[in-house]
Amino acid sequence: MQATMQIFLARNNVQAGPYNLEQLNIMLASGEVLLDDLIWHEGLDQWQRVGNVTNNQTVYRPTGATTPDANDSIINNVTVFPEDTSNTKDNNSVSLDRLYGKPERSKNVKADMTTNRHQTPHNNVSLNKTALKKAVADNDKVIGDVVLAPIMSRILATALNGLLYVLAILPLVMALTKMDVDYTKFQNIQDMDAAYQYSMSLMESIPSSTLMMSQVMVFGLFALQLIFITMRGQSLGKVITGIRVVDQTTHRLPSFIKLVGTRTLLLFIIYNLLFSFTSFLGFVIIAIHYYMASKSPENIGWHDKLAKTLVVKADSSQLVKKSKSE
């Protein structure tokens, strides 16, 4: 059975194969095939997660048909490329490069042993959507098992976070608009002490009830943001826009140090200092970040490089810790 077994794989709505058992195990060992990919061969009554049939090991030793799990991570609408369905069976091929969304490698490359002809498994076997289903648009960027967040969604999330902060300090802003504020005091960067003293004198002129209300709203917002960021990898703006921060390597929730220490608190300090000098400088640095992200294949700006994170479309599977075998 093993010598003639034809194994099909699928990822990101794309099917490839068939491969034999030896090829599959080589690709599992090298990391070309992941445990979250999908597999089907004769004896399986539907597509299943690779890790489910290998017991989360990087070697497959089939002993017979495997009972499907209702919680398997499986997909449907597998793309069959027109050029791969011609009548010339042995000349047309789909490699794992295509499965990963990469350019096809040359046929004379040694690693091309993973390339084989594209066939369609048994007609009554379908690919269904469960935990890993994502609404993948034509212009979405897919990296492994995650869909990168569009740049505009990230900009909107930042704008929403800024709006929430403005709403939190609104009582303070309303009180300041009723006062005769000399804004030239804040324009002399070389004399920050004088600006600080002037700001303190303004605070003393504001009613204590207004100050307390504004402080409660600001600290409440920061606490809420910190809880969502720590537990879900999402600021409130990202929750609204449906995107999340994940680790670049694991595609799961980053470590506390990366998520809160580097990406949240450090960035908060940097931007607070920038906006203290001049608001224009802070907006320039934000613009540079998103410009870098728009030019990067993985939408990585300097924030992401600093913390080694990705911003992706939110999916519940990203909150699940990976097992040691994965």
mmCIF file of C-alpha atoms in Angstrom:
data_model
loop_
_atom_site.group_PDB
_atom_site.id
_atom_site.type_symbol
_atom_site.label_atom_id
_atom_site.label_comp_id
_atom_site.label_asym_id
_atom_site.label_seq_id
_atom_site.Cartn_x
_atom_site.Cartn_y
_atom_site.Cartn_z
ATOM 1 C CA MET A 1 0.000 0.000 0.000
ATOM 2 C CA GLN A 2 2.746 2.440 0.975
ATOM 3 C CA ALA A 3 4.707 1.940 -2.270
ATOM 4 C CA THR A 4 1.759 2.970 -4.445
ATOM 5 C CA MET A 5 0.068 5.426 -2.073
ATOM 6 C CA GLN A 6 -0.761 8.717 -3.774
ATOM 7 C CA ILE A 7 -0.853 11.573 -1.278
ATOM 8 C CA PHE A 8 -2.386 14.967 -2.001
ATOM 9 C CA LEU A 9 -1.665 18.156 -0.022
ATOM 10 C CA ALA A 10 -3.454 21.488 0.217
ATOM 11 C CA ARG A 11 -2.758 24.895 1.687
ATOM 12 C CA ASN A 12 -4.329 28.343 1.250
ATOM 13 C CA ASN A 13 -7.040 26.948 -1.060
ATOM 14 C CA VAL A 14 -4.434 25.364 -3.372
ATOM 15 C CA GLN A 15 -4.043 21.599 -3.921
ATOM 16 C CA ALA A 16 -0.826 19.819 -4.965
ATOM 17 C CA GLY A 17 0.245 16.248 -5.641
ATOM 18 C CA PRO A 18 0.240 13.376 -5.773
ATOM 19 C CA TYR A 19 3.375 12.560 -3.716
ATOM 20 C CA ASN A 20 4.526 9.207 -2.419
ATOM 21 C CA LEU A 21 5.119 8.447 1.259
ATOM 22 C CA GLU A 22 8.888 8.878 1.044
ATOM 23 C CA GLN A 23 8.548 12.317 -0.543
ATOM 24 C CA LEU A 24 6.022 13.384 2.094
ATOM 25 C CA ASN A 25 8.303 12.351 4.966
ATOM 26 C CA ILE A 26 11.284 14.162 3.402
ATOM 27 C CA MET A 27 9.198 17.332 3.044
ATOM 28 C CA LEU A 28 7.896 16.986 6.615
ATOM 29 C CA ALA A 29 11.449 16.626 7.953
ATOM 30 C CA SER A 30 12.684 19.653 5.969
ATOM 31 C CA GLY A 31 9.756 21.828 7.008
ATOM 32 C CA GLU A 32 8.380 22.250 3.469
ATOM 33 C CA VAL A 33 5.179 20.556 4.607
ATOM 34 C CA LEU A 34 3.713 21.863 7.862
ATOM 35 C CA LEU A 35 1.574 20.077 10.411
ATOM 36 C CA ASP A 36 -1.185 22.624 9.723
ATOM 37 C CA ASP A 37 -1.303 21.704 6.013
ATOM 38 C CA LEU A 38 -4.062 19.407 4.716
ATOM 39 C CA ILE A 39 -3.689 15.825 3.486
ATOM 40 C CA TRP A 40 -5.794 13.289 1.621
ATOM 41 C CA HIS A 41 -5.066 9.830 0.243
ATOM 42 C CA GLU A 42 -6.993 6.652 -0.403
ATOM 43 C CA GLY A 43 -8.397 5.455 2.913
ATOM 44 C CA LEU A 44 -9.249 8.927 4.244
ATOM 45 C CA ASP A 45 -12.871 9.887 3.696
ATOM 46 C CA GLN A 46 -12.106 13.614 3.783
ATOM 47 C CA TRP A 47 -9.245 16.124 3.961
ATOM 48 C CA GLN A 48 -7.524 16.268 7.314
ATOM 49 C CA ARG A 49 -4.816 18.271 9.057
ATOM 50 C CA VAL A 50 -1.383 16.663 8.552
ATOM 51 C CA GLY A 51 -0.620 16.802 12.277
ATOM 52 C CA ASN A 52 -3.809 14.877 13.046
ATOM 53 C CA VAL A 53 -2.779 11.880 10.956
ATOM 54 C CA THR A 54 0.881 11.945 12.097
ATOM 55 C CA ASN A 55 0.065 12.459 15.795
ATOM 56 C CA ASN A 56 1.840 15.828 15.498
ATOM 57 C CA GLN A 57 5.078 14.147 14.458
ATOM 58 C CA THR A 58 7.185 15.069 11.402
ATOM 59 C CA VAL A 59 6.971 11.541 10.020
ATOM 60 C CA TYR A 60 3.911 9.745 8.645
ATOM 61 C CA ARG A 61 3.480 6.015 9.203
ATOM 62 C CA PRO A 62 -0.031 5.199 7.910
ATOM 63 C CA THR A 63 -1.664 2.154 9.460
ATOM 64 C CA GLY A 64 -5.075 2.505 7.846
ATOM 65 C CA ALA A 65 -7.931 4.919 7.495
ATOM 66 C CA THR A 66 -8.093 7.706 10.064
ATOM 67 C CA THR A 67 -11.357 8.841 11.600
ATOM 68 C CA PRO A 68 -11.877 12.552 10.878
ATOM 69 C CA ASP A 69 -11.998 14.979 13.766
ATOM 70 C CA ALA A 70 -14.777 17.563 13.786
ATOM 71 C CA ASN A 71 -12.228 20.162 14.889
ATOM 72 C CA ASP A 72 -9.777 19.484 12.034
ATOM 73 C CA SER A 73 -8.367 22.621 10.398
ATOM 74 C CA ILE A 74 -9.526 22.108 6.815
ATOM 75 C CA ILE A 75 -10.458 24.337 3.878
ATOM 76 C CA ASN A 76 -12.456 24.274 0.695
ATOM 77 C CA ASN A 77 -12.601 25.908 -2.719
ATOM 78 C CA VAL A 78 -9.217 24.445 -3.679
ATOM 79 C CA THR A 79 -7.788 26.226 -6.685
ATOM 80 C CA VAL A 80 -7.004 24.034 -9.705
ATOM 81 C CA PHE A 81 -4.734 25.946 -12.061
ATOM 82 C CA PRO A 82 -5.840 25.740 -15.708
ATOM 83 C CA GLU A 83 -2.358 25.040 -17.009
ATOM 84 C CA ASP A 84 -2.078 22.065 -14.652
ATOM 85 C CA THR A 85 -5.184 20.262 -15.881
ATOM 86 C CA SER A 86 -4.202 19.671 -19.494
ATOM 87 C CA ASN A 87 -4.278 16.243 -21.038
ATOM 88 C CA THR A 88 -0.506 15.848 -20.731
ATOM 89 C CA LYS A 89 -0.418 14.314 -17.279
ATOM 90 C CA ASP A 90 3.301 13.830 -16.706
ATOM 91 C CA ASN A 91 4.575 17.147 -18.083
ATOM 92 C CA ASN A 92 2.359 19.521 -16.126
ATOM 93 C CA SER A 93 3.157 19.881 -12.415
ATOM 94 C CA VAL A 94 2.279 21.665 -9.212
ATOM 95 C CA SER A 95 5.103 21.975 -6.702
ATOM 96 C CA LEU A 96 5.141 23.006 -3.062
ATOM 97 C CA ASP A 97 6.480 26.357 -4.278
ATOM 98 C CA ARG A 98 3.036 26.995 -5.738
ATOM 99 C CA LEU A 99 1.428 25.602 -2.608
ATOM 100 C CA TYR A 100 3.301 28.298 -0.678
ATOM 101 C CA GLY A 101 2.420 30.976 -3.222
ATOM 102 C CA LYS A 102 6.064 31.258 -4.366
ATOM 103 C CA PRO A 103 7.421 31.344 -7.951
ATOM 104 C CA GLU A 104 7.893 27.894 -9.457
ATOM 105 C CA ARG A 105 11.447 26.527 -9.333
ATOM 106 C CA SER A 106 13.152 25.324 -12.479
ATOM 107 C CA LYS A 107 12.680 21.680 -13.407
ATOM 108 C CA ASN A 108 16.444 21.062 -13.346
ATOM 109 C CA VAL A 109 16.771 22.129 -9.721
ATOM 110 C CA LYS A 110 17.658 19.180 -7.496
ATOM 111 C CA ALA A 111 15.049 20.130 -4.919
ATOM 112 C CA ASP A 112 12.390 19.655 -7.586
ATOM 113 C CA MET A 113 11.795 16.102 -6.315
ATOM 114 C CA THR A 114 8.840 17.624 -4.475
ATOM 115 C CA THR A 115 7.237 18.483 -7.825
ATOM 116 C CA ASN A 116 4.655 16.140 -9.242
ATOM 117 C CA ARG A 117 1.619 16.199 -11.476
ATOM 118 C CA HIS A 118 -1.610 17.755 -10.272
ATOM 119 C CA GLN A 119 -4.601 15.465 -9.920
ATOM 120 C CA THR A 120 -7.934 15.701 -8.218
ATOM 121 C CA PRO A 121 -8.679 13.185 -5.431
ATOM 122 C CA HIS A 122 -11.834 11.109 -5.194
ATOM 123 C CA ASN A 123 -14.826 13.136 -6.334
ATOM 124 C CA ASN A 124 -16.809 12.714 -3.104
ATOM 125 C CA VAL A 125 -13.998 14.114 -0.951
ATOM 126 C CA SER A 126 -14.521 17.811 -0.224
ATOM 127 C CA LEU A 127 -12.564 20.441 1.604
ATOM 128 C CA ASN A 128 -14.620 22.090 4.347
ATOM 129 C CA LYS A 129 -14.049 25.304 6.315
ATOM 130 C CA THR A 130 -13.547 25.220 10.078
ATOM 131 C CA ALA A 131 -11.210 26.965 12.538
ATOM 132 C CA LEU A 132 -8.741 28.271 9.953
ATOM 133 C CA LYS A 133 -11.288 29.741 7.528
ATOM 134 C CA LYS A 134 -10.452 33.267 6.419
ATOM 135 C CA ALA A 135 -12.033 35.621 3.954
ATOM 136 C CA VAL A 136 -9.047 35.828 1.617
ATOM 137 C CA ALA A 137 -9.486 38.507 -1.019
ATOM 138 C CA ASP A 138 -7.623 38.481 -4.331
ATOM 139 C CA ASN A 139 -5.247 41.225 -3.166
ATOM 140 C CA ASP A 140 -4.562 39.744 0.284
ATOM 141 C CA LYS A 141 -1.041 38.668 1.189
ATOM 142 C CA VAL A 142 -0.846 35.202 2.735
ATOM 143 C CA ILE A 143 2.161 34.101 4.800
ATOM 144 C CA GLY A 144 1.930 30.469 5.885
ATOM 145 C CA ASP A 145 -1.325 30.107 7.813
ATOM 146 C CA VAL A 146 -2.029 33.827 8.318
ATOM 147 C CA VAL A 147 -3.435 36.618 6.143
ATOM 148 C CA LEU A 148 -1.534 39.884 6.492
ATOM 149 C CA ALA A 149 -3.583 42.879 7.596
ATOM 150 C CA PRO A 150 -4.064 45.480 4.834
ATOM 151 C CA ILE A 151 -2.082 48.674 5.396
ATOM 152 C CA MET A 152 -5.270 50.757 5.383
ATOM 153 C CA SER A 153 -6.743 48.592 8.175
ATOM 154 C CA ARG A 154 -3.633 49.242 10.251
ATOM 155 C CA ILE A 155 -3.791 53.000 9.601
ATOM 156 C CA LEU A 156 -7.481 53.004 10.536
ATOM 157 C CA ALA A 157 -6.721 51.119 13.763
ATOM 158 C CA THR A 158 -4.078 53.721 14.683
ATOM 159 C CA ALA A 159 -6.498 56.543 13.902
ATOM 160 C CA LEU A 160 -9.202 54.922 16.054
ATOM 161 C CA ASN A 161 -6.785 54.572 18.974
ATOM 162 C CA GLY A 162 -5.899 58.253 18.588
ATOM 163 C CA LEU A 163 -9.588 59.187 18.518
ATOM 164 C CA LEU A 164 -10.220 57.207 21.707
ATOM 165 C CA TYR A 165 -7.374 59.082 23.407
ATOM 166 C CA VAL A 166 -8.810 62.433 22.270
ATOM 167 C CA LEU A 167 -12.198 61.448 23.685
ATOM 168 C CA ALA A 168 -10.524 60.486 26.988
ATOM 169 C CA ILE A 169 -8.910 63.922 27.355
ATOM 170 C CA LEU A 170 -11.934 65.787 25.994
ATOM 171 C CA PRO A 171 -12.895 67.308 29.396
ATOM 172 C CA LEU A 172 -9.351 68.685 29.694
ATOM 173 C CA VAL A 173 -9.390 70.012 26.132
ATOM 174 C CA MET A 174 -12.753 71.715 26.675
ATOM 175 C CA ALA A 175 -11.406 73.409 29.810
ATOM 176 C CA LEU A 176 -8.278 74.631 27.986
ATOM 177 C CA THR A 177 -10.333 76.131 25.150
ATOM 178 C CA LYS A 178 -11.929 78.453 27.700
ATOM 179 C CA MET A 179 -8.534 79.737 28.815
ATOM 180 C CA ASP A 180 -6.179 82.215 27.157
ATOM 181 C CA VAL A 181 -3.322 79.817 26.354
ATOM 182 C CA ASP A 182 -0.014 81.208 25.065
ATOM 183 C CA TYR A 183 1.035 78.457 22.651
ATOM 184 C CA THR A 184 4.347 80.176 21.886
ATOM 185 C CA LYS A 185 5.541 78.895 25.255
ATOM 186 C CA PHE A 186 5.604 75.378 23.805
ATOM 187 C CA GLN A 187 7.419 76.246 20.566
ATOM 188 C CA ASN A 188 10.852 76.879 22.089
ATOM 189 C CA ILE A 189 12.336 73.364 22.186
ATOM 190 C CA GLN A 190 15.539 74.634 23.845
ATOM 191 C CA ASP A 191 13.631 75.906 26.875
ATOM 192 C CA MET A 192 11.547 72.877 27.825
ATOM 193 C CA ASP A 193 11.685 73.753 31.521
ATOM 194 C CA ALA A 194 9.808 76.993 30.902
ATOM 195 C CA ALA A 195 7.196 75.109 28.846
ATOM 196 C CA TYR A 196 6.783 72.588 31.645
ATOM 197 C CA GLN A 197 6.339 75.301 34.279
ATOM 198 C CA TYR A 198 3.777 77.071 32.097
ATOM 199 C CA SER A 199 1.832 73.824 31.564
ATOM 200 C CA MET A 200 1.778 73.261 35.349
ATOM 201 C CA SER A 201 0.367 76.736 35.884
ATOM 202 C CA LEU A 202 -2.384 75.951 33.350
ATOM 203 C CA MET A 203 -3.246 72.715 35.155
ATOM 204 C CA GLU A 204 -3.604 74.604 38.418
ATOM 205 C CA SER A 205 -6.140 76.894 36.753
ATOM 206 C CA ILE A 206 -8.364 73.982 35.699
ATOM 207 C CA PRO A 207 -11.040 72.828 38.187
ATOM 208 C CA SER A 208 -9.933 69.760 40.151
ATOM 209 C CA SER A 209 -13.120 67.888 39.220
ATOM 210 C CA THR A 210 -12.315 68.313 35.510
ATOM 211 C CA LEU A 211 -8.730 67.150 36.015
ATOM 212 C CA MET A 212 -9.855 64.109 37.971
ATOM 213 C CA MET A 213 -12.450 63.159 35.351
ATOM 214 C CA SER A 214 -9.875 63.419 32.577
ATOM 215 C CA GLN A 215 -7.307 61.399 34.547
ATOM 216 C CA VAL A 216 -9.811 58.634 35.276
ATOM 217 C CA MET A 217 -10.802 58.433 31.612
ATOM 218 C CA VAL A 218 -7.171 58.382 30.392
ATOM 219 C CA PHE A 219 -5.981 55.772 32.897
ATOM 220 C CA GLY A 220 -9.121 53.714 32.287
ATOM 221 C CA LEU A 221 -8.453 53.761 28.534
ATOM 222 C CA PHE A 222 -4.803 52.791 29.008
ATOM 223 C CA ALA A 223 -5.768 49.946 31.363
ATOM 224 C CA LEU A 224 -8.363 48.644 28.899
ATOM 225 C CA GLN A 225 -5.908 48.870 26.014
ATOM 226 C CA LEU A 226 -3.243 47.020 28.018
ATOM 227 C CA ILE A 227 -5.659 44.200 28.904
ATOM 228 C CA PHE A 228 -6.695 43.669 25.279
ATOM 229 C CA ILE A 229 -3.105 43.891 24.024
ATOM 230 C CA THR A 230 -1.843 41.399 26.618
ATOM 231 C CA MET A 231 -4.673 38.891 26.289
ATOM 232 C CA ARG A 232 -5.490 39.144 22.566
ATOM 233 C CA GLY A 233 -2.637 40.991 20.835
ATOM 234 C CA GLN A 234 -5.089 43.729 19.868
ATOM 235 C CA SER A 235 -5.508 47.338 20.838
ATOM 236 C CA LEU A 236 -9.106 48.570 20.803
ATOM 237 C CA GLY A 237 -8.503 49.995 17.329
ATOM 238 C CA LYS A 238 -7.316 46.593 16.105
ATOM 239 C CA VAL A 239 -10.318 44.885 17.707
ATOM 240 C CA ILE A 240 -12.637 47.169 15.730
ATOM 241 C CA THR A 241 -10.755 46.627 12.452
ATOM 242 C CA GLY A 242 -10.373 42.859 12.978
ATOM 243 C CA ILE A 243 -6.580 42.656 12.954
ATOM 244 C CA ARG A 244 -4.001 41.347 15.453
ATOM 245 C CA VAL A 245 -0.287 41.351 16.275
ATOM 246 C CA VAL A 246 1.390 37.916 16.062
ATOM 247 C CA ASP A 247 4.934 36.608 16.356
ATOM 248 C CA GLN A 248 6.844 36.550 13.052
ATOM 249 C CA THR A 249 7.979 32.953 13.600
ATOM 250 C CA THR A 250 5.106 31.149 15.311
ATOM 251 C CA HIS A 251 2.203 33.225 13.919
ATOM 252 C CA ARG A 252 0.667 33.040 17.392
ATOM 253 C CA LEU A 253 0.350 35.563 20.222
ATOM 254 C CA PRO A 254 3.827 37.080 20.862
ATOM 255 C CA SER A 255 5.611 36.864 24.200
ATOM 256 C CA PHE A 256 4.740 39.439 26.863
ATOM 257 C CA ILE A 257 8.109 41.155 26.396
ATOM 258 C CA LYS A 258 7.633 41.531 22.636
ATOM 259 C CA LEU A 259 3.986 42.524 22.832
ATOM 260 C CA VAL A 260 3.882 44.796 25.864
ATOM 261 C CA GLY A 261 7.515 45.662 26.630
ATOM 262 C CA THR A 262 8.771 46.371 23.111
ATOM 263 C CA ARG A 263 5.775 47.068 20.924
ATOM 264 C CA THR A 264 3.546 48.874 23.441
ATOM 265 C CA LEU A 265 5.469 50.563 26.270
ATOM 266 C CA LEU A 266 8.656 51.334 24.327
ATOM 267 C CA LEU A 267 6.700 52.742 21.402
ATOM 268 C CA PHE A 268 4.525 54.731 23.796
ATOM 269 C CA ILE A 269 7.642 56.322 25.308
ATOM 270 C CA ILE A 270 9.166 57.042 21.872
ATOM 271 C CA TYR A 271 6.031 58.685 20.508
ATOM 272 C CA ASN A 272 5.370 60.570 23.720
ATOM 273 C CA LEU A 273 8.834 62.126 23.446
ATOM 274 C CA LEU A 274 8.366 62.901 19.750
ATOM 275 C CA PHE A 275 5.000 64.573 20.250
ATOM 276 C CA SER A 276 6.400 66.485 23.231
ATOM 277 C CA PHE A 277 8.904 68.207 20.956
ATOM 278 C CA THR A 278 6.598 68.740 18.016
ATOM 279 C CA SER A 279 3.476 66.938 16.857
ATOM 280 C CA PHE A 280 4.703 67.133 13.266
ATOM 281 C CA LEU A 281 7.727 64.937 14.035
ATOM 282 C CA GLY A 282 5.547 62.238 15.582
ATOM 283 C CA PHE A 283 3.295 62.072 12.514
ATOM 284 C CA VAL A 284 6.359 61.892 10.236
ATOM 285 C CA ILE A 285 7.693 58.838 12.107
ATOM 286 C CA ILE A 286 4.274 57.155 11.915
ATOM 287 C CA ALA A 287 4.147 57.875 8.167
ATOM 288 C CA ILE A 288 7.636 56.374 7.715
ATOM 289 C CA HIS A 289 6.504 53.214 9.522
ATOM 290 C CA TYR A 290 3.518 52.661 7.267
ATOM 291 C CA TYR A 291 5.487 53.566 4.132
ATOM 292 C CA MET A 292 8.060 50.884 5.033
ATOM 293 C CA ALA A 293 5.241 48.409 5.661
ATOM 294 C CA SER A 294 3.628 49.141 2.284
ATOM 295 C CA LYS A 295 6.925 48.412 0.498
ATOM 296 C CA SER A 296 7.648 45.221 2.447
ATOM 297 C CA PRO A 297 6.512 41.789 1.126
ATOM 298 C CA GLU A 298 5.332 40.962 4.661
ATOM 299 C CA ASN A 299 3.965 44.453 5.479
ATOM 300 C CA ILE A 300 6.756 44.961 8.025
ATOM 301 C CA GLY A 301 7.440 48.506 9.200
ATOM 302 C CA TRP A 302 10.043 49.624 11.726
ATOM 303 C CA HIS A 303 7.643 48.844 14.618
ATOM 304 C CA ASP A 304 7.443 45.257 13.374
ATOM 305 C CA LYS A 305 11.200 44.953 12.825
ATOM 306 C CA LEU A 306 11.827 46.208 16.347
ATOM 307 C CA ALA A 307 9.457 43.726 17.995
ATOM 308 C CA LYS A 308 9.783 40.891 15.410
ATOM 309 C CA THR A 309 6.021 40.802 14.922
ATOM 310 C CA LEU A 310 3.472 40.734 12.109
ATOM 311 C CA VAL A 311 0.066 42.397 11.935
ATOM 312 C CA VAL A 312 -2.480 39.983 10.471
ATOM 313 C CA LYS A 313 -6.200 39.462 10.071
ATOM 314 C CA ALA A 314 -7.445 38.182 13.424
ATOM 315 C CA ASP A 315 -8.244 34.473 13.741
ATOM 316 C CA SER A 316 -9.052 32.555 16.910
ATOM 317 C CA SER A 317 -6.381 29.926 16.134
ATOM 318 C CA GLN A 318 -3.698 32.582 16.713
ATOM 319 C CA LEU A 319 -4.593 32.668 20.414
ATOM 320 C CA VAL A 320 -3.948 28.933 20.853
ATOM 321 C CA LYS A 321 -0.485 28.019 22.114
ATOM 322 C CA LYS A 322 1.437 25.661 19.872
ATOM 323 C CA SER A 323 2.377 22.284 21.277
ATOM 324 C CA LYS A 324 6.058 21.419 21.694
ATOM 325 C CA SER A 325 5.896 18.975 18.793
ATOM 326 C CA GLU A 326 4.844 21.780 16.459
#
